[in-house]
Structure formats: C-alpha cells, structure tokens
Coordinates of C-alpha atoms and ligand atoms in Angstrom, one line a residue:
M1 CA 12.5 42.8 59.1
K2 CA 10.6 45.9 57.6
A3 CA 12.3 49.4 57.6
W4 CA 10.7 52.9 57.4
I5 CA 12.3 56.2 56.8
N6 CA 11.2 59.4 56.7
G7 CA 7.6 58.7 56.3
Q8 CA 8.2 55.9 53.6
L9 CA 8.0 51.8 53.7
V10 CA 11.4 50.8 52.2
A11 CA 10.9 48.3 49.4
D12 CA 14.1 46.6 50.1
P13 CA 15.2 46.8 53.9
G14 CA 18.9 45.6 52.7
A15 CA 19.5 48.5 50.2
P16 CA 21.2 51.6 51.6
A17 CA 19.2 54.4 52.0
V18 CA 20.3 57.5 54.4
L19 CA 22.2 59.8 53.0
V20 CA 26.3 59.4 53.1
S21 CA 26.7 63.1 54.3
D22 CA 23.8 62.4 57.5
H23 CA 25.3 63.8 60.6
G24 CA 24.3 60.2 62.5
F25 CA 26.4 58.4 60.1
T26 CA 29.6 60.9 60.2
V27 CA 29.4 61.8 63.8
G28 CA 27.2 59.9 65.8
D29 CA 25.2 62.8 66.1
G30 CA 21.8 60.8 66.5
V31 CA 19.2 59.6 69.0
F32 CA 17.8 56.0 69.2
E33 CA 15.5 53.7 71.3
A34 CA 15.4 50.1 71.4
M35 CA 11.8 48.2 72.2
K36 CA 10.6 44.8 72.6
V37 CA 8.0 43.4 70.7
V38 CA 5.7 40.4 71.8
D39 CA 2.9 39.2 69.5
G40 CA 3.2 42.0 67.4
L41 CA 3.0 44.8 69.8
P42 CA 5.4 47.0 71.1
F43 CA 6.1 47.8 75.0
A44 CA 5.9 50.3 76.7
L45 CA 5.6 52.4 73.5
T46 CA 5.1 56.0 75.4
R47 CA 7.9 55.4 78.0
H48 CA 10.6 54.8 74.5
L49 CA 8.9 58.1 72.9
E50 CA 9.3 60.0 76.0
R51 CA 13.1 59.0 76.4
L52 CA 13.2 59.7 72.5
A53 CA 11.8 63.1 73.5
R54 CA 14.6 63.6 76.3
S55 CA 17.6 62.6 74.4
A56 CA 17.0 64.7 71.4
K57 CA 16.7 67.6 73.8
G58 CA 19.7 66.9 74.9
L59 CA 21.6 66.6 72.1
G60 CA 19.9 69.9 71.0
L61 CA 18.1 68.1 68.3
S62 CA 14.7 69.5 67.4
A63 CA 11.7 66.9 68.9
P64 CA 10.5 64.0 67.2
D65 CA 7.1 64.5 65.7
D66 CA 5.2 62.0 68.3
S67 CA 2.3 61.1 65.5
E68 CA 5.2 60.7 63.0
V69 CA 6.8 57.9 64.7
R70 CA 4.1 56.4 65.9
R71 CA 3.0 56.2 62.0
G72 CA 6.4 54.5 61.5
V73 CA 6.1 52.0 64.3
A74 CA 2.6 50.7 62.9
A75 CA 3.7 50.7 59.2
V76 CA 7.3 48.6 60.1
L77 CA 4.5 46.3 62.3
E78 CA 2.0 45.7 59.7
G79 CA 1.7 42.5 57.8
Q80 CA 4.8 41.2 59.9
E81 CA 4.9 37.6 62.2
L82 CA 6.3 39.2 65.0
P83 CA 5.7 36.7 68.4
L84 CA 9.0 38.7 69.5
G85 CA 11.1 41.1 67.7
R86 CA 12.3 44.5 68.2
I87 CA 12.1 47.7 67.0
R88 CA 14.6 50.1 66.3
I89 CA 13.7 53.9 66.1
T90 CA 16.8 56.0 65.4
Y91 CA 16.6 59.6 64.7
T92 CA 19.3 62.0 63.5
A93 CA 20.4 65.6 62.9
G94 CA 20.2 64.8 59.2
P95 CA 22.6 65.5 56.0
A96 CA 24.9 67.9 57.4
P97 CA 28.6 69.0 56.4
M98 CA 31.2 66.9 56.5
G99 CA 33.0 68.2 60.4
S100 CA 31.1 68.3 63.7
G101 CA 29.1 71.3 63.0
R102 CA 25.1 70.1 62.0
G103 CA 23.8 71.9 58.5
D104 CA 19.9 73.0 58.3
A105 CA 18.6 69.8 56.5
P106 CA 15.4 68.2 58.3
P107 CA 16.5 65.3 60.9
T108 CA 16.4 62.0 59.8
L109 CA 14.1 59.5 61.5
V110 CA 14.3 55.4 60.5
V111 CA 12.1 52.7 62.0
V112 CA 12.9 49.0 61.7
A113 CA 11.6 46.4 63.4
D114 CA 12.5 42.7 63.0
A115 CA 12.2 39.2 64.6
M116 CA 14.6 38.1 67.7
N117 CA 15.7 35.3 70.3
A118 CA 14.7 35.6 73.7
W119 CA 17.8 36.1 75.6
P120 CA 18.7 33.1 78.4
T121 CA 17.7 33.5 82.3
T122 CA 21.1 33.9 83.0
T123 CA 24.3 35.4 81.8
R124 CA 28.1 36.0 82.5
A125 CA 29.0 39.9 83.5
A126 CA 32.1 41.5 83.1
T127 CA 33.4 44.3 84.5
V128 CA 35.5 47.1 82.2
P129 CA 38.3 49.1 82.6
W130 CA 36.8 52.4 80.6
P131 CA 34.7 54.8 82.7
R132 CA 31.4 56.0 82.2
N133 CA 31.2 59.6 82.3
E134 CA 29.1 60.6 84.5
R135 CA 30.2 64.5 83.9
G136 CA 29.6 64.4 80.1
A137 CA 27.7 66.1 77.6
L138 CA 25.9 62.4 76.5
A139 CA 25.3 61.1 80.2
G140 CA 21.9 59.7 80.5
L141 CA 21.1 60.6 76.9
K142 CA 20.8 57.1 74.4
T143 CA 22.7 58.7 71.4
T144 CA 24.0 56.8 68.5
S145 CA 27.4 57.8 70.0
Y146 CA 27.9 53.6 71.2
A147 CA 31.4 53.0 69.8
E148 CA 32.3 52.8 73.4
N149 CA 30.1 50.0 74.2
V150 CA 31.1 48.3 71.1
V151 CA 34.7 48.1 72.5
A152 CA 33.6 47.2 75.9
L153 CA 30.9 44.6 74.6
A154 CA 34.2 43.2 72.8
A155 CA 36.5 42.9 75.9
A156 CA 33.6 41.3 78.0
K157 CA 33.1 39.1 75.3
E158 CA 36.3 38.0 75.0
R159 CA 36.2 36.8 78.6
G160 CA 32.8 34.6 78.0
A161 CA 30.7 37.2 79.3
S162 CA 27.4 38.7 77.5
E163 CA 27.5 42.1 79.2
A164 CA 30.6 44.5 80.1
I165 CA 29.7 46.7 82.9
F166 CA 30.9 50.1 83.4
A167 CA 32.0 52.1 86.8
N168 CA 32.2 56.0 86.0
L169 CA 34.6 58.7 87.4
A170 CA 34.0 58.4 91.1
G171 CA 34.4 54.5 90.7
H172 CA 31.1 53.9 91.7
L173 CA 28.7 51.3 89.9
C174 CA 26.8 53.0 86.5
E175 CA 25.6 50.3 84.0
G176 CA 26.0 47.8 81.3
T177 CA 26.5 48.5 77.3
G178 CA 22.8 47.7 76.8
T179 CA 21.4 47.5 80.9
N180 CA 20.8 48.7 83.9
V181 CA 22.2 46.5 87.2
F182 CA 20.4 45.4 90.2
Y183 CA 22.0 43.7 92.9
V184 CA 21.3 42.0 96.6
V185 CA 23.6 43.5 99.3
D186 CA 22.7 42.2 103.3
G187 CA 19.0 41.1 101.7
E188 CA 18.9 44.5 100.0
L189 CA 17.9 44.8 96.5
R190 CA 19.9 48.1 94.9
T191 CA 20.6 49.8 91.9
P192 CA 22.4 53.3 90.8
T193 CA 20.2 56.6 91.0
L194 CA 20.7 58.2 87.9
A195 CA 22.9 60.9 89.0
S196 CA 25.8 58.0 88.3
G197 CA 25.4 58.5 84.5
C198 CA 23.7 55.6 83.6
L199 CA 20.8 55.5 81.1
A200 CA 16.8 55.9 83.0
G201 CA 16.3 52.6 81.5
V202 CA 12.1 51.7 80.8
T203 CA 12.9 48.7 82.3
R204 CA 14.5 50.2 85.4
A205 CA 12.0 52.3 86.1
L206 CA 9.0 49.4 85.8
L207 CA 11.3 47.5 88.2
L208 CA 11.4 49.8 90.9
E209 CA 7.8 50.6 90.4
W210 CA 6.2 47.4 90.3
Y211 CA 9.1 45.2 92.2
G212 CA 10.7 47.8 94.6
G213 CA 14.6 48.5 95.5
T214 CA 17.0 51.0 96.9
E215 CA 18.7 53.6 94.4
V216 CA 22.4 54.2 95.7
D217 CA 25.5 54.9 94.8
E218 CA 27.9 53.0 95.6
P219 CA 31.8 51.5 94.8
I220 CA 31.8 48.7 92.1
E221 CA 33.6 46.2 94.3
T222 CA 30.4 46.6 96.6
V223 CA 29.4 44.3 94.0
D224 CA 31.8 41.6 94.7
A225 CA 30.1 41.0 98.0
A226 CA 26.5 40.6 96.7
S227 CA 24.4 37.5 97.1
E228 CA 22.8 37.8 93.8
V229 CA 23.4 40.1 90.9
F230 CA 20.7 41.0 87.9
L231 CA 20.5 42.6 84.5
V232 CA 17.7 44.9 83.3
S233 CA 16.7 46.2 79.3
T234 CA 13.6 45.7 77.6
T235 CA 15.4 42.9 75.6
R236 CA 16.7 40.7 77.9
D237 CA 14.0 41.9 80.6
V238 CA 14.8 40.9 84.4
Q239 CA 18.4 38.4 83.7
G240 CA 20.6 36.6 86.6
V241 CA 24.3 37.1 86.4
S242 CA 25.8 33.4 87.2
H243 CA 29.2 35.2 86.9
W244 CA 30.2 38.2 87.9
D245 CA 33.7 38.7 86.6
D246 CA 35.0 35.3 87.7
R247 CA 33.1 35.2 90.8
E248 CA 30.0 32.6 90.4
L249 CA 26.7 33.6 91.9
P250 CA 23.8 31.2 92.7
A251 CA 21.2 32.5 90.0
P252 CA 18.2 33.2 89.4
G253 CA 18.6 34.2 92.8
P254 CA 15.6 34.7 94.4
I255 CA 14.8 37.6 94.6
T256 CA 15.9 37.6 90.7
R257 CA 13.2 34.6 90.9
E258 CA 10.8 37.0 92.1
A259 CA 11.3 39.8 90.0
R260 CA 11.1 38.0 87.4
E261 CA 7.6 36.7 87.8
M262 CA 6.5 39.9 88.9
W263 CA 7.4 40.7 85.6
R264 CA 5.9 38.1 83.3
K265 CA 2.7 39.3 85.5
R266 CA 2.5 42.4 84.7
E267 CA 4.7 42.8 81.2
S268 CA 1.0 42.4 79.4
E269 CA -0.2 45.7 80.6
L270 CA 2.2 48.1 78.5
L271 CA 1.6 46.1 75.3
G272 CA 0.1 47.8 72.8
L273 CA 0.3 50.9 70.2
Ligands
LIG301 C1 23.5 52.1 78.0 C2 22.2 51.4 78.2 N1 22.0 51.4 79.4 C3 20.6 50.6 80.0 C4 19.7 50.4 78.7 C5 18.3 49.0 79.4 O1 17.2 50.2 79.3 P1 16.0 49.9 78.5 O2 15.3 49.0 80.2 O3 15.2 51.0 78.1 O4 15.8 48.9 77.5 C6 20.1 50.3 77.5 C7 18.9 50.1 76.6 O5 19.4 49.4 75.7 C8 21.1 51.1 77.1 O6 21.4 51.6 76.3

C-alpha cells in the first residue's frame, strides 16, 4: 500500500497521519472516490475526478485541485506492482471545531493505492429495510458519511449476501451500498434513474453508453419478477446476482454475459493517467 497526504508521500502508510480534529474523521464531513487499477493504470480517472468535484460542491466544500489530485494518484502508483488494485481518494473539510460547524483550515486530501482481489462472477444480494433518502441533503453524493452502508452491509452479510440493496422513500429500487443495480423484466434491461437517489455510478453510466438499458423508477418488488439481475461498480465491473434475497436466479444470465463481454472489450479505452 502507498499513501499520499496533502502533497506528501507517507513513509509508513500504517502510521497515524490525519489530525484527530479532522472534520472528515469527527463528523464524516468529506467526499471520496474509489477506482480500479489495471496493470498499474487507473480506470476512468477523469470521470472519477469529475464526480469528486461534484460531490465536494454538493457538500459545500471548496473544489479539489484537479492537478494536485492527479499528482497524488501518480505518486501512489509509481513503483508499485499493481496488476489489479484500487485507488481511494478522500477529500475532507480539514481540521475543525468539535461540532458540526466547519473551521477555516484548508481541506485534507488523501490518496491511497493498494492491491485488490477480483470479485467472483456472481454473488448474492439481500434487500434491507432501511430506505435511501432521495430527498436528503446528501442524496447522490459520494460522502464519507457511509455508516448507513456499513450497517446495511453487515445485515446482508449475516444473510450470506455480499451486497445490501436499498429501496428509497418512495419504495422504488435505488442501489446497493457500493453498487448500482440492473435487472431484466420482459426482456428489457432496466436500472433506476438518478432521481431515485442512487449514486451516479461511473460503471452505470458507461454501461448505459456502451451496452444500453432503460432508466426507470419502479417499486423494488418489480425485481422479484426479474429474469436476471446484475450489480455494477468500479471494483465489481458487471457481476451477476445468483440470489435476490431467497430467490435463485440464473447467473450470469444471457444479458449479463453480453454486458460482461462488452465490458471486457472496451475497458482498456479508459485506462490511463
Ligand atoms: C452508493 C454507491 N452506489 C453505486 C456505486 C457504484 O459506482 P461506480 O460505478 O462509480 O463505482 C458506488 C461506488 O462505490 C457507491 O458507493
């Protein structure tokens, strides 16, 4: 693992480095990105940096310095053997008083790169009872306030699933803790719209562009009638769902296989610094 903080590579990435008063640490006042690394190169770096800027704006943080973030990404990749890895960029409000109010200190920017294991081709997904709030202040932002995801994922794991799936306040399918959801009904590939409150996933957008699909918001129960379901994210790519709660599904189904194949063919187009 290599880590870079506020312009400097960290000698020991396991040593403490962020201030105890950092608002990202104390109240989750920060945003982040996670992206895949293939053969030492980040995937879709520009798209991830654009989303980082959007999330920061949504939280009312100053815009991250694009060239500084890119310098951090290059620094943590340099000299590391990473056939498959992940980069995490975290950008917080920086040191602040110990309440919800922000301080005047500059933001904290952390970039970390580490190796990653590939996900299996298929997995189980479990729906959880807690709704995503599509009308909340943080809807659609990739913030470090992810504790709801932590609780949901733990509940899904207790049921043998690797992903927890949320409906939103309207009862419509929304997303997973770290994935967007695609499903096939009547032969049509569908995924929730961004108005559902889901994150504007980079993988979701590319899949819609490269393979197609219909964006629609409908009750989460619709997925009970799906002929196939798959999850997408920067680390999972296109992953078939073999069980949606207790219901077994063909996985990877024919459309999932086609989408995976298309992904494999086109992924290299977006690898690079
Ligand atoms: C809540 C949430 N939804 C969806 C995704 C998938 O987004 P991407 O394809 O950009 O990885 C993520 C990514 O981690 C996420 O955190």
